[in-house]
Coordinates of C-alpha atoms in Angstrom, one line a residue:
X1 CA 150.3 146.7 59.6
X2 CA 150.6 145.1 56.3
X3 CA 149.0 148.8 54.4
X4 CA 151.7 150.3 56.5
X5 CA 154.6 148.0 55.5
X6 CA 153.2 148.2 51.8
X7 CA 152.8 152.3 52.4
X8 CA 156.2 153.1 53.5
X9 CA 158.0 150.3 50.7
X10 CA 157.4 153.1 48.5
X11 CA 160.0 155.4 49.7
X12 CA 162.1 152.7 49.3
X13 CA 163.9 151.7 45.8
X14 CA 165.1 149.5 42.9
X15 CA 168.9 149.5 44.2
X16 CA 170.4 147.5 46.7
X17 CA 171.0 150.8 48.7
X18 CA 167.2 152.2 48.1
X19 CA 165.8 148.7 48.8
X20 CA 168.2 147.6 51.9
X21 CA 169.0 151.0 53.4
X22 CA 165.7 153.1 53.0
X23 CA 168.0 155.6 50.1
X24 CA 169.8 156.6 53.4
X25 CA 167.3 158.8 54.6
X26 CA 165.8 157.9 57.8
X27 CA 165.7 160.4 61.1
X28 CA 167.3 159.7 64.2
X29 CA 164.0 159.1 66.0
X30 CA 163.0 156.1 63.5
X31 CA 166.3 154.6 63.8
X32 CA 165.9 154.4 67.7
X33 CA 162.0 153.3 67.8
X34 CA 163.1 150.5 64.9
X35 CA 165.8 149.0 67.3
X36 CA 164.6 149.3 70.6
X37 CA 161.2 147.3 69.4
X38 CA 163.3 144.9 67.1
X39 CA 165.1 144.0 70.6
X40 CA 161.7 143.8 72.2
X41 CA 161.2 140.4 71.4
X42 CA 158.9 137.8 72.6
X43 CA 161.9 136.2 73.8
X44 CA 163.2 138.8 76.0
X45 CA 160.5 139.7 78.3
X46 CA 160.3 135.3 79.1
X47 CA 164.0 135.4 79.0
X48 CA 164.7 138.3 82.1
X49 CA 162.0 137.4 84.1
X50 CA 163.4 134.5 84.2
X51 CA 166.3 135.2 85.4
X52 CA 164.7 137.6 88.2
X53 CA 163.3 135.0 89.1
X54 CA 166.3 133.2 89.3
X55 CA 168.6 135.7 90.7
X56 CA 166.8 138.8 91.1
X57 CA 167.3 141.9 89.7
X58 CA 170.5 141.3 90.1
X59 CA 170.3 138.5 87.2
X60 CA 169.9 141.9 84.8
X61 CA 173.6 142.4 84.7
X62 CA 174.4 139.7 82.4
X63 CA 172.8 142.0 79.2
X64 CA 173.1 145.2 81.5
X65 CA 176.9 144.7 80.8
X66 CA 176.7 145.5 77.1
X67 CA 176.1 149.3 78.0
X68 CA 180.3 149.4 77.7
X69 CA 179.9 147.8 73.8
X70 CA 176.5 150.3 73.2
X71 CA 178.5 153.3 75.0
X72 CA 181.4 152.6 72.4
X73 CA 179.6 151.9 70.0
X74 CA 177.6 154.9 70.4
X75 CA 180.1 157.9 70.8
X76 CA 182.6 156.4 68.5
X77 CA 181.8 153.7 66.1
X78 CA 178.7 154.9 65.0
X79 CA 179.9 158.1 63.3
X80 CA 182.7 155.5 61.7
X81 CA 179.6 153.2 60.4
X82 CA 178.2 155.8 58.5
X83 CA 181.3 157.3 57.0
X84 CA 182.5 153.8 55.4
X85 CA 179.3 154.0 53.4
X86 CA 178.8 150.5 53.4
X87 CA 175.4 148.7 53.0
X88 CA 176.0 145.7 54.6
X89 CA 178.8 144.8 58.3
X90 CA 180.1 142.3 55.7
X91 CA 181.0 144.5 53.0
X92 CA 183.1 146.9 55.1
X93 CA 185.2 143.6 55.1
X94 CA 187.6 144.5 51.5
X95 CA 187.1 148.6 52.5
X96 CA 188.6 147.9 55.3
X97 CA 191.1 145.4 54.7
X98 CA 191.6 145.6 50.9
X99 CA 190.2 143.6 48.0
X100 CA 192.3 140.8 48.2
X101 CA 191.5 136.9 47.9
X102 CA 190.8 136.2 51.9
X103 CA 189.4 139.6 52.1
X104 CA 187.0 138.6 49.5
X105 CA 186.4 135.3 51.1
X106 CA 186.1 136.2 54.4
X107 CA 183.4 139.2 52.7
X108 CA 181.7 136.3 52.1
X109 CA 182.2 133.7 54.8
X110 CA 180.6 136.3 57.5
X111 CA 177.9 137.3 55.1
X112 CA 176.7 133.6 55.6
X113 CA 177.4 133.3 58.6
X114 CA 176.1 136.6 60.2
X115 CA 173.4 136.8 57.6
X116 CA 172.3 133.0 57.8
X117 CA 173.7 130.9 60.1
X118 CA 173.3 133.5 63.7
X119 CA 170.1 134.9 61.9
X120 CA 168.6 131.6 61.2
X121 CA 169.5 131.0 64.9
X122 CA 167.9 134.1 66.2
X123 CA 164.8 133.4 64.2
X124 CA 164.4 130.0 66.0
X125 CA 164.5 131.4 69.3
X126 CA 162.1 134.2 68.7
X127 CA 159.7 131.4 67.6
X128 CA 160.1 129.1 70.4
X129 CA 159.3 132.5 72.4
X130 CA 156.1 133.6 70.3
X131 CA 155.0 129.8 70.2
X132 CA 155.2 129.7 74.1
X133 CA 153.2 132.7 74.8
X134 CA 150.8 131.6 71.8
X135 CA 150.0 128.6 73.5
X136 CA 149.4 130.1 77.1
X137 CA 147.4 132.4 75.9
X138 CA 145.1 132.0 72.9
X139 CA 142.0 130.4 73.5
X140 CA 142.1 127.1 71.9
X141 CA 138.7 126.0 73.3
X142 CA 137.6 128.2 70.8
X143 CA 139.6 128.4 67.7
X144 CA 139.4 124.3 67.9
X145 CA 135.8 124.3 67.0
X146 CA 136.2 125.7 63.8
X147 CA 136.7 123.0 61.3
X148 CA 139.3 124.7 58.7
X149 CA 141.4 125.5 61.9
X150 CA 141.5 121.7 62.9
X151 CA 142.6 120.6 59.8
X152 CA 145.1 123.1 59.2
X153 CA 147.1 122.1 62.4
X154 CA 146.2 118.3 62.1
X155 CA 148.4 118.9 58.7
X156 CA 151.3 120.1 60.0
X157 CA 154.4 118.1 59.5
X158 CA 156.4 117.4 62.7
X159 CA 159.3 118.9 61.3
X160 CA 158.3 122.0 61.2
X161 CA 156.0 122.2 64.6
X162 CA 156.4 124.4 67.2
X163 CA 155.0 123.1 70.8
X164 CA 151.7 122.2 68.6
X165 CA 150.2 121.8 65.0
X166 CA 147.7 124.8 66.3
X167 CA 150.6 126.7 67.3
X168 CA 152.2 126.7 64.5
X169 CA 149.3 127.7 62.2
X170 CA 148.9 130.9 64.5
X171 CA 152.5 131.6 63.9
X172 CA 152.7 130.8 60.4
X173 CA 149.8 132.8 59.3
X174 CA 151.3 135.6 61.3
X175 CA 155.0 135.2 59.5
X176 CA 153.1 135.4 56.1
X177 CA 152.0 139.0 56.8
X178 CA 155.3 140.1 57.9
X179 CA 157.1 138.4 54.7
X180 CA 154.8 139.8 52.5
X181 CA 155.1 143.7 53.3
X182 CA 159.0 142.8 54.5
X183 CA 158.8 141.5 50.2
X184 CA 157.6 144.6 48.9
X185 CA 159.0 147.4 50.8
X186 CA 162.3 146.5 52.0
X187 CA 164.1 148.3 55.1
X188 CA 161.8 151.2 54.5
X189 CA 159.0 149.4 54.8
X190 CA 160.3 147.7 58.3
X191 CA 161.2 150.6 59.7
X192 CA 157.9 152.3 59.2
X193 CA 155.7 149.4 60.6
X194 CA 158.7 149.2 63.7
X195 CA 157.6 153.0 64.6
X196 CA 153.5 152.3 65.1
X197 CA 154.8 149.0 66.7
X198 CA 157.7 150.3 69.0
X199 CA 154.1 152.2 70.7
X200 CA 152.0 149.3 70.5
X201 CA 154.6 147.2 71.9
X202 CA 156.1 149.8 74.9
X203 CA 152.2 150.2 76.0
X204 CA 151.3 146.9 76.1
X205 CA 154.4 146.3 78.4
X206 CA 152.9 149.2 80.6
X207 CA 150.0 147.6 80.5
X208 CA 151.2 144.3 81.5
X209 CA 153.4 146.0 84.3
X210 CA 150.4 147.5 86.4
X211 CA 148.7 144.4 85.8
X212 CA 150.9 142.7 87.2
X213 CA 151.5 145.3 90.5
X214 CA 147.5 145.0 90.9
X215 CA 147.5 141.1 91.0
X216 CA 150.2 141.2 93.6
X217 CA 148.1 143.6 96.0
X218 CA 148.2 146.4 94.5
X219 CA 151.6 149.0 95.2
X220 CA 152.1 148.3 98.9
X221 CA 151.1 144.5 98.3
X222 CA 153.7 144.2 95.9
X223 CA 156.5 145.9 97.9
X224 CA 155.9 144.3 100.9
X225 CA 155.6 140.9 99.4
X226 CA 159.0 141.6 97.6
X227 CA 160.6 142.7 101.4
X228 CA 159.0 139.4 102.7
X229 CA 160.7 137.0 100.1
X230 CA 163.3 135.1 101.5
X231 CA 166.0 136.2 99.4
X232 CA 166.8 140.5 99.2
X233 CA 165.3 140.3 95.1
X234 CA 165.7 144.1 94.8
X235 CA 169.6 144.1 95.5
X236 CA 170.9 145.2 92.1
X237 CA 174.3 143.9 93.4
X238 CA 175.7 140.7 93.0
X239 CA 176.4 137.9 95.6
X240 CA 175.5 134.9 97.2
X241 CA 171.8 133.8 96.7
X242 CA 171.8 136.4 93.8
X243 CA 173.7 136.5 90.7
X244 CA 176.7 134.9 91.5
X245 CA 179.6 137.2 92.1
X246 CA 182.0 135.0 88.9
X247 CA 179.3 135.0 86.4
X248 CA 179.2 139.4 87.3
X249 CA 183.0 139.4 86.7
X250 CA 182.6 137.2 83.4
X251 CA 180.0 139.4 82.1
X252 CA 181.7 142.8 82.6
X253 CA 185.1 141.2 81.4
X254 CA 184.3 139.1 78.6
X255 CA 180.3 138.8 77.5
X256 CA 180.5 142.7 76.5
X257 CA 183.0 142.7 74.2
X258 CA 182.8 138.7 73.3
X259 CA 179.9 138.7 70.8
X260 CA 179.6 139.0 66.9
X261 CA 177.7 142.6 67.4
X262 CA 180.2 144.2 69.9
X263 CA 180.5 146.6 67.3
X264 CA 177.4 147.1 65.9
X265 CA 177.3 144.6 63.7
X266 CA 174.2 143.5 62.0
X267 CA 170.9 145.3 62.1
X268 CA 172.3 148.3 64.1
X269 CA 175.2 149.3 61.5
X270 CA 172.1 148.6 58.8
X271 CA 170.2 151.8 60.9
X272 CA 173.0 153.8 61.5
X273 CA 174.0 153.3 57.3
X274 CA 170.2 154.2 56.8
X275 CA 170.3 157.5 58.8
X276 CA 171.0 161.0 57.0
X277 CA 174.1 161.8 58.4
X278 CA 176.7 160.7 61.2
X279 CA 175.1 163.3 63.9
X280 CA 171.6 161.5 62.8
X281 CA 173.5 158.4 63.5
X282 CA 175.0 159.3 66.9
X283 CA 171.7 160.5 67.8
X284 CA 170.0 158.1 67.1
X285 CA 171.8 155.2 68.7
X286 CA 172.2 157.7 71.8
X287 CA 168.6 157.6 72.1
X288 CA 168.4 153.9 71.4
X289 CA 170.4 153.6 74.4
X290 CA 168.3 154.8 77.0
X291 CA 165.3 153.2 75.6
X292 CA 167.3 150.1 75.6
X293 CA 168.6 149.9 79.0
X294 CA 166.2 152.2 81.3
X295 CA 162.6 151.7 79.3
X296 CA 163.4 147.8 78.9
X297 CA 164.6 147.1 82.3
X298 CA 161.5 149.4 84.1
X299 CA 158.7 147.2 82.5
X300 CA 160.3 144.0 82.7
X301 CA 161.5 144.4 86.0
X302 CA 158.3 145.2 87.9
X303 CA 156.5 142.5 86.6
X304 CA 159.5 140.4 86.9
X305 CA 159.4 140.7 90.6
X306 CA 155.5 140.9 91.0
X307 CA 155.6 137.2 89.5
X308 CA 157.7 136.0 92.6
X309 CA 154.4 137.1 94.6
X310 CA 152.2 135.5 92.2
X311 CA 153.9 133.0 91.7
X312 CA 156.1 131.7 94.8
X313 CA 159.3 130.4 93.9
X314 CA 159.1 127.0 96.4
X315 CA 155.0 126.6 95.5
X316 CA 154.5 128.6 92.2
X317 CA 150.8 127.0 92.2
X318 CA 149.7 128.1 95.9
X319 CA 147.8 131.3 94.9
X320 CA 146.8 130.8 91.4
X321 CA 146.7 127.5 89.1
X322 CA 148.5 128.9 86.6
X323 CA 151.6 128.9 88.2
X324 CA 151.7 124.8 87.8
X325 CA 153.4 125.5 84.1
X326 CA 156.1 127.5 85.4
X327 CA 157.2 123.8 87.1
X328 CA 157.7 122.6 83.7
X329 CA 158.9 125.8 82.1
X330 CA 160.5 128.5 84.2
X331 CA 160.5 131.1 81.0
X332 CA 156.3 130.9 81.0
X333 CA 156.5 133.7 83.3
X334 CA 155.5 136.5 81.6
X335 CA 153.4 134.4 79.2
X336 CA 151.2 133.7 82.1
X337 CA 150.5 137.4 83.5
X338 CA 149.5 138.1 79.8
X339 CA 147.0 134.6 79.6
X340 CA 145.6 136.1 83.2
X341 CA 145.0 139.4 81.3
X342 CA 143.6 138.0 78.9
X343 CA 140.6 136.2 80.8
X344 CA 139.9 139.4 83.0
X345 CA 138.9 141.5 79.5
X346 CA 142.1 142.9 77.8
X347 CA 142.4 140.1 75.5
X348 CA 142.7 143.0 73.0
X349 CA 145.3 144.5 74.2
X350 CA 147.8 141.0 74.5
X351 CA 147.7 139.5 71.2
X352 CA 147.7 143.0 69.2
X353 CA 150.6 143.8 71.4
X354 CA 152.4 140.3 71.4
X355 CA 152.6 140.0 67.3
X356 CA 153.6 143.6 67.0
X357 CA 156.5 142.8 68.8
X358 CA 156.6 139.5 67.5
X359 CA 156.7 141.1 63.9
X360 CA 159.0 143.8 64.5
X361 CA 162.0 141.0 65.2
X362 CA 160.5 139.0 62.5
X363 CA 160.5 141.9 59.9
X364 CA 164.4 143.6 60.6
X365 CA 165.9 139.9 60.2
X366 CA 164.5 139.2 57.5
X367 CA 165.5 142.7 55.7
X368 CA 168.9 142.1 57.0
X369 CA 169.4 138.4 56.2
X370 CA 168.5 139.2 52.5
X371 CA 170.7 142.5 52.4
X372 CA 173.6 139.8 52.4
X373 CA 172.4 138.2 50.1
X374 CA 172.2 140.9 47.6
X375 CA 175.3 142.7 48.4
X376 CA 177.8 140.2 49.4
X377 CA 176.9 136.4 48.7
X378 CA 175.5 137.0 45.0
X379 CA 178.5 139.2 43.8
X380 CA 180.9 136.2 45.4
X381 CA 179.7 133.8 43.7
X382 CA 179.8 136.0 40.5
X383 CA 176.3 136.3 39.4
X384 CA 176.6 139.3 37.5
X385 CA 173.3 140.9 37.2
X386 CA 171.5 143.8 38.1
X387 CA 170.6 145.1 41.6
X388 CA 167.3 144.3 40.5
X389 CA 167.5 141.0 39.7
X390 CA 169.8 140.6 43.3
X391 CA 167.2 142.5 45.0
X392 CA 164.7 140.0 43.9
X393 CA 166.9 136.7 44.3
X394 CA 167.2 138.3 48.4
X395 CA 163.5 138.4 48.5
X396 CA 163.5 134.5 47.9
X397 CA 165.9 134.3 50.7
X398 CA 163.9 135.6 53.7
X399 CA 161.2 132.4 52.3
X400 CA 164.6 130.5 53.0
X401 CA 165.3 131.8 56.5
X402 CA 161.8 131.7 58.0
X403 CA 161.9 128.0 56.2
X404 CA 165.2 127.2 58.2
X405 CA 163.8 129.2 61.9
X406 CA 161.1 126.6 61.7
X407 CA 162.9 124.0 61.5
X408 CA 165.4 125.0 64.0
X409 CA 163.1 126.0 66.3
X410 CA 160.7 122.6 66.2
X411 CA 163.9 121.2 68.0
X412 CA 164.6 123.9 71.1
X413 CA 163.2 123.9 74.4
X414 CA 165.0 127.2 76.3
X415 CA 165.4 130.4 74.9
X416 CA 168.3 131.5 77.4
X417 CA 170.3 128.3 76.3
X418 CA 170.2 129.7 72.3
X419 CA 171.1 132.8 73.8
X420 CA 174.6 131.3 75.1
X421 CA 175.3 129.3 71.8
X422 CA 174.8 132.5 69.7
X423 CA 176.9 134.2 71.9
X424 CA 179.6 131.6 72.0
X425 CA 179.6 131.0 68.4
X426 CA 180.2 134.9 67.7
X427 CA 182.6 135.5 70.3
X428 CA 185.1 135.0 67.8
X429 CA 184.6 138.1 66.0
X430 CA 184.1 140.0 68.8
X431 CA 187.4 141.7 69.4
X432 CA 188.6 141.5 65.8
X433 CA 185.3 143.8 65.5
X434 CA 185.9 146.1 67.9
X435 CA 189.8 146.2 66.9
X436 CA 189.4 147.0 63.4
X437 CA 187.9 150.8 64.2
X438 CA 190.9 151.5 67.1
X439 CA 194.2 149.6 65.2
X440 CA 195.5 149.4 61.8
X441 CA 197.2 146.3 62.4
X442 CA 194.1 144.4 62.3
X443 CA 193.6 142.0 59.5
X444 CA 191.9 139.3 58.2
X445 CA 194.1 137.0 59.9
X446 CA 192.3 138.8 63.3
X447 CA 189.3 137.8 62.7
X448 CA 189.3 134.0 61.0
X449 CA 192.1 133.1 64.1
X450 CA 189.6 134.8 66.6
X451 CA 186.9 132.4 64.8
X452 CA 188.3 129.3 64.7
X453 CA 189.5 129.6 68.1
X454 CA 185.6 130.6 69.3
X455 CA 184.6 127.6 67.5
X456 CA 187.1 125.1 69.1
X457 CA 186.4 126.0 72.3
X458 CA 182.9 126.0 72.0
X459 CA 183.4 122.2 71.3
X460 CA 185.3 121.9 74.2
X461 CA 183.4 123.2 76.4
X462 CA 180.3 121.1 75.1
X463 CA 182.5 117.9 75.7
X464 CA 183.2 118.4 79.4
X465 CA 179.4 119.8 80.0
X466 CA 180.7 123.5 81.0
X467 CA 177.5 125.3 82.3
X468 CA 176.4 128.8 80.3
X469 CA 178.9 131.4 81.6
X470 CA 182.1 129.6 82.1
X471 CA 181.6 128.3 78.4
X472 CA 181.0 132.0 77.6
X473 CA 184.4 132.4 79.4
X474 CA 186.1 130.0 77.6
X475 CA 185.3 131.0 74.5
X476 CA 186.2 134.7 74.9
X477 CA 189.3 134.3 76.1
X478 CA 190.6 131.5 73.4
X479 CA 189.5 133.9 70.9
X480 CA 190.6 136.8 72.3
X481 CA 194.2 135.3 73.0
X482 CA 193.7 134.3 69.6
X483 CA 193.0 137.2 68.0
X484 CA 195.5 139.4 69.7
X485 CA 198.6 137.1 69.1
X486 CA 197.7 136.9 65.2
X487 CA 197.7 141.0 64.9
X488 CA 201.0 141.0 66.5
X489 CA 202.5 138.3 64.4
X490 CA 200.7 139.0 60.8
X491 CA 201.6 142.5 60.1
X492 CA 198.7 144.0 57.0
X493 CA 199.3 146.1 54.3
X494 CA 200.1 149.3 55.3
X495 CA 198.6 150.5 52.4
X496 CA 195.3 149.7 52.7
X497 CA 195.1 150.9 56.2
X498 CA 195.8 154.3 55.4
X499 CA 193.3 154.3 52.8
X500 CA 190.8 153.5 55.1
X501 CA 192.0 155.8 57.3
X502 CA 191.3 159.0 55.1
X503 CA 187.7 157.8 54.2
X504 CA 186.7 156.8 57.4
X505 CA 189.1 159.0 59.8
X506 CA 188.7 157.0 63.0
X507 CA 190.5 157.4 66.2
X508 CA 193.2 155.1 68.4
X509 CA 196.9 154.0 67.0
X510 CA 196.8 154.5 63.4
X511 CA 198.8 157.0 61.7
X512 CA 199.3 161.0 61.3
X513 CA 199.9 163.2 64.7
X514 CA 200.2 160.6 67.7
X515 CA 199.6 163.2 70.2
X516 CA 196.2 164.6 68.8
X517 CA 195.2 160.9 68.5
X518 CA 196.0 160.0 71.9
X519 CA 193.9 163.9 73.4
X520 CA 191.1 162.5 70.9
X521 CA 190.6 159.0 72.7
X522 CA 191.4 160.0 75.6
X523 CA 188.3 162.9 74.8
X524 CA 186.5 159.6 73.9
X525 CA 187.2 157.1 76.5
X526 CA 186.0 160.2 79.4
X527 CA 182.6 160.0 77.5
X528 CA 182.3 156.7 77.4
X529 CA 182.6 155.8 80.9
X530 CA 180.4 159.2 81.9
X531 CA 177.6 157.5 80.0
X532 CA 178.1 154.1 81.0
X533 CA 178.3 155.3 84.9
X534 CA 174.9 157.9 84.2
X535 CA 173.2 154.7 83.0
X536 CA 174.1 152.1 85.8
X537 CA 173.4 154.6 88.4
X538 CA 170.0 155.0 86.8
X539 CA 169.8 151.0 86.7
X540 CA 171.0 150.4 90.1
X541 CA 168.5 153.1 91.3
X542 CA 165.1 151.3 90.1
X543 CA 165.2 148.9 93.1
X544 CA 165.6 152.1 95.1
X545 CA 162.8 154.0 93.8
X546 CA 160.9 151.1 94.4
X547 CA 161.6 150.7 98.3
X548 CA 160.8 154.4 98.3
X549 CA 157.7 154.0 97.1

């Protein structure tokens, strides 16, 4: 992995837009293998079994819901994306609203707070995930023998310790190979090593999928012990004893469109600015969608419900004694049918798969952390040097993040809780970043009301104990609220709009012929919800298939 990282940095370059966007030249396919196994996180498999667990399959709808955002973002933003030109979510910031003093600002303000603050975040959680499943299942008895190894963790400072000093050695020897090839070759370099992973990764899920149908009986075991189970698991609907019926209606009202990357923002925009064109673009997130929704949810979900046979809800440790940790730790779930794997031979097959995933995550935040660095934070605080010299600076900065996960992460316990405070801290942007592609009265104003607003209720609902979803609530609709009555009341310069209006040429109330708009979105919207209905029916069909079968 690291002669492949250092391999593919050579197509890479000296500017910010060779280094950070790959000289704009990657293919569709790339772009969709790098972002489909950059969301194949350790995190994730733990985090939806979990919640089939909890709810069922049913419990899939609160990420199944952001097939509206990826539909948008896929048959109209993207296109838009690549014709700002930007390198960086941040910097289309003064093209889009000027280069004024609070556009500069705010450039900068969401270049630290996308590009360290939620990536720090999303760095801790990934982490805490890799940390859980190193700790299930690497065999300690072993690696404790060896002297060097026992020092090693008996040094690590609490601080920084993840579940255990020999944890944390694993991961940190593992973090050092991904910064050193994520040092040298830049986004290129990523994207390369995501393609061989996005295979390695997809086939160990396989893998761990059969596996898991065979230690539930086998096909017809695992079907009838998922008709026997006292609640209907395979209902992909919502409703009592499933996923509750408000938390559906939250998630398709607010969640979608509530989040700091409802747009795109963030390592997706960095693909779609890396691709060759806008139709490279298009078809590449297209593609990213399928794999995203359908591939994902097919080998997480079979195991997902195989573990509910495995491991019964009411006496997880009945049929086999590892089920005793998922007492403790209901996200272990997956870990578990991986450490049960890896005791029956396929060892192999586990911990290559687990740290390519692992570094795939590791890997694009890191690129994209330090891109904001180079391109937004640097140039704010008016260090004016070369892109070279900026280039380099960035590359001390992805030291800094992994530095800061660490330290973060040494404090969490549950994944799906950082889930929810990411989500409720971004929800402020959310429909300021949606609006700014559809309406030119948009403005800065937008998006720093829809923050603060985000942020205020996020400390509201942390003072009267709100549970997950109903904070999620909260916080979308302040902001929301928020963001729409300062668009109405602060009108922009009309000036600017327009100029970003011929570069960029999007669609929705802006100016020119109001009729050809209105056919175009309408053109738009029709596609939209086609694909967003082809892909629930598909989702809503797996439990199906599987009664069929």
């Amino acid at each position: 992995m690291l002669i492949l990282g250092i391999m593919g940095g050579k197509r890479g370059g000296d500017s910010i837009a060779g280094y950070f966007l790959a000289n704009r030249r990657l293919a569709w396919y790339s772009l969709s293998f790098s972002m489909l196994i950059t969301t194949y996180a350790p995190d994730t498999p733990l985090t939806v079994c979990s919640l089939i667990r909890k709810y069922g399959i049913s419990g899939n709808w609160y990420w199944w819901s952001w097939i509206i955002a990826y539909a948008i973002i896929a048959v109209i933003i993207a296109r838009l994306w690549h014709r700002s030109g930007v390198v960086t979510d941040a910097q289309l910031v003064t093209l889009r609203y000027g280069n004024t003093k609070i556009s500069r600002f705010l450039r900068f303000f969401k270049a630290l707070y996308s590009g360290v603050l939620i990536n720090v975040i999303i760095l801790s959680w990934v982490f805490l995930a890799m940390g859980k499943i190193i700790k299930v299942i690497v065999p300690w008895h072993e690696l404790t023998g060896n002297k060097v190894f026992s020092f090693l963790s008996s040094i690590v400072p609490d601080y920084i310790t993840i579940i255990s000093g020999e944890v944390t050695v694993i991961l940190m020897l593992c973090l050092i190979v991904v910064l050193i090839y994520s040092w040298v070759g830049g986004l290129a370099a990523v994207v390369y090593t995501d393609v061989l992973q996005f295979f390695i990764g997809v086939i160990m899920g396989f893998v761990v999928a059969f596996f898991s149908i065979d230690l539930a009986g086998g096909w017809s075991g695992f079907v009838d012990g998922i008709s026997k189970l006292r609640i209907d698991y395979l209902t992909p609907l919502p409703g009592e004893g499933r996923y509750p019926l408000s938390y559906f209606l939250i998630a398709f009202s607010v969640v979608w469109w509530a989040n700091i990357f409802s747009d795109g923002t963030g390592y997706i925009a960095q693909r779609i600015n890396a691709s060759r064109n806008e139709i490279e673009a298009t078809k590449g997130v297209m593609f990213f969608i399928f794999l995203y929704f359908i591939l994902r949810s097919i080998m997480w979900i079979i195991p997902g419900l195989a573990m509910l046979i495995i491991f019964p809800v009411e006496t997880p440790a009945s049929k086999l004694a590892e089920g005793a940790l998922l007492e403790r730790d209901p996200e272990l779930g997956y870990a578990l049918l991986m450490k049960i794997m890896a005791e029956r031979g396929m060892a192999y097959i586990v911990i290559v798969g687990v740290f390519a995933v692992f570094m795939s995550t590791v890997d694009t935040h890191l690129n994209w952390g330090a891109s904001y660095v180079a391109n937004d934070i640097l140039p704010y605080l008016g260090f004016n040097i070369s892109e070279r010299k900026k280039i380099l600076v960035s590359k001390f900065s992805i030291v800094m993040f992994v530095i800061l996960g660490l330290l973060i992460s040494s404090r969490l316990t549950s994944i799906f809780s950082m889930w929810v405070i990411m989500a409720s801290l971004g929800a402020g942007m959310g429909l300021a970043h949606l609006l700014r592609w559809f309406w030119w009265r948009v403005s800065p104003v937008t998006e720093i009301t829809g923050t603060i607003a985000s942020l205020l209720s996020t400390i509201i609902a942390s003072l009267y104990k709100m549970d997950e979803m109903n904070t999620l609530l909260l916080s979308g609709l302040a902001s929301g609220s928020a963001s729409i009555l300062a668009t109405l009341l602060y009108k922009p310069d009309e000036h600017t709009a327009r100029e970003f209006f011929e570069k960029v040429r999007p669609t929705g109330i802006w100016f020119g012929d109001k009729k050809a708009s209105y056919l175009e979105a309408i053109r738009y919207i029709t596609k939209c919800v086609v694909l967003i209905i082809a892909i629930a029916s598909i989702l809503c069909a797996i439990p199906v298939l599987i009664k069929l079968f």
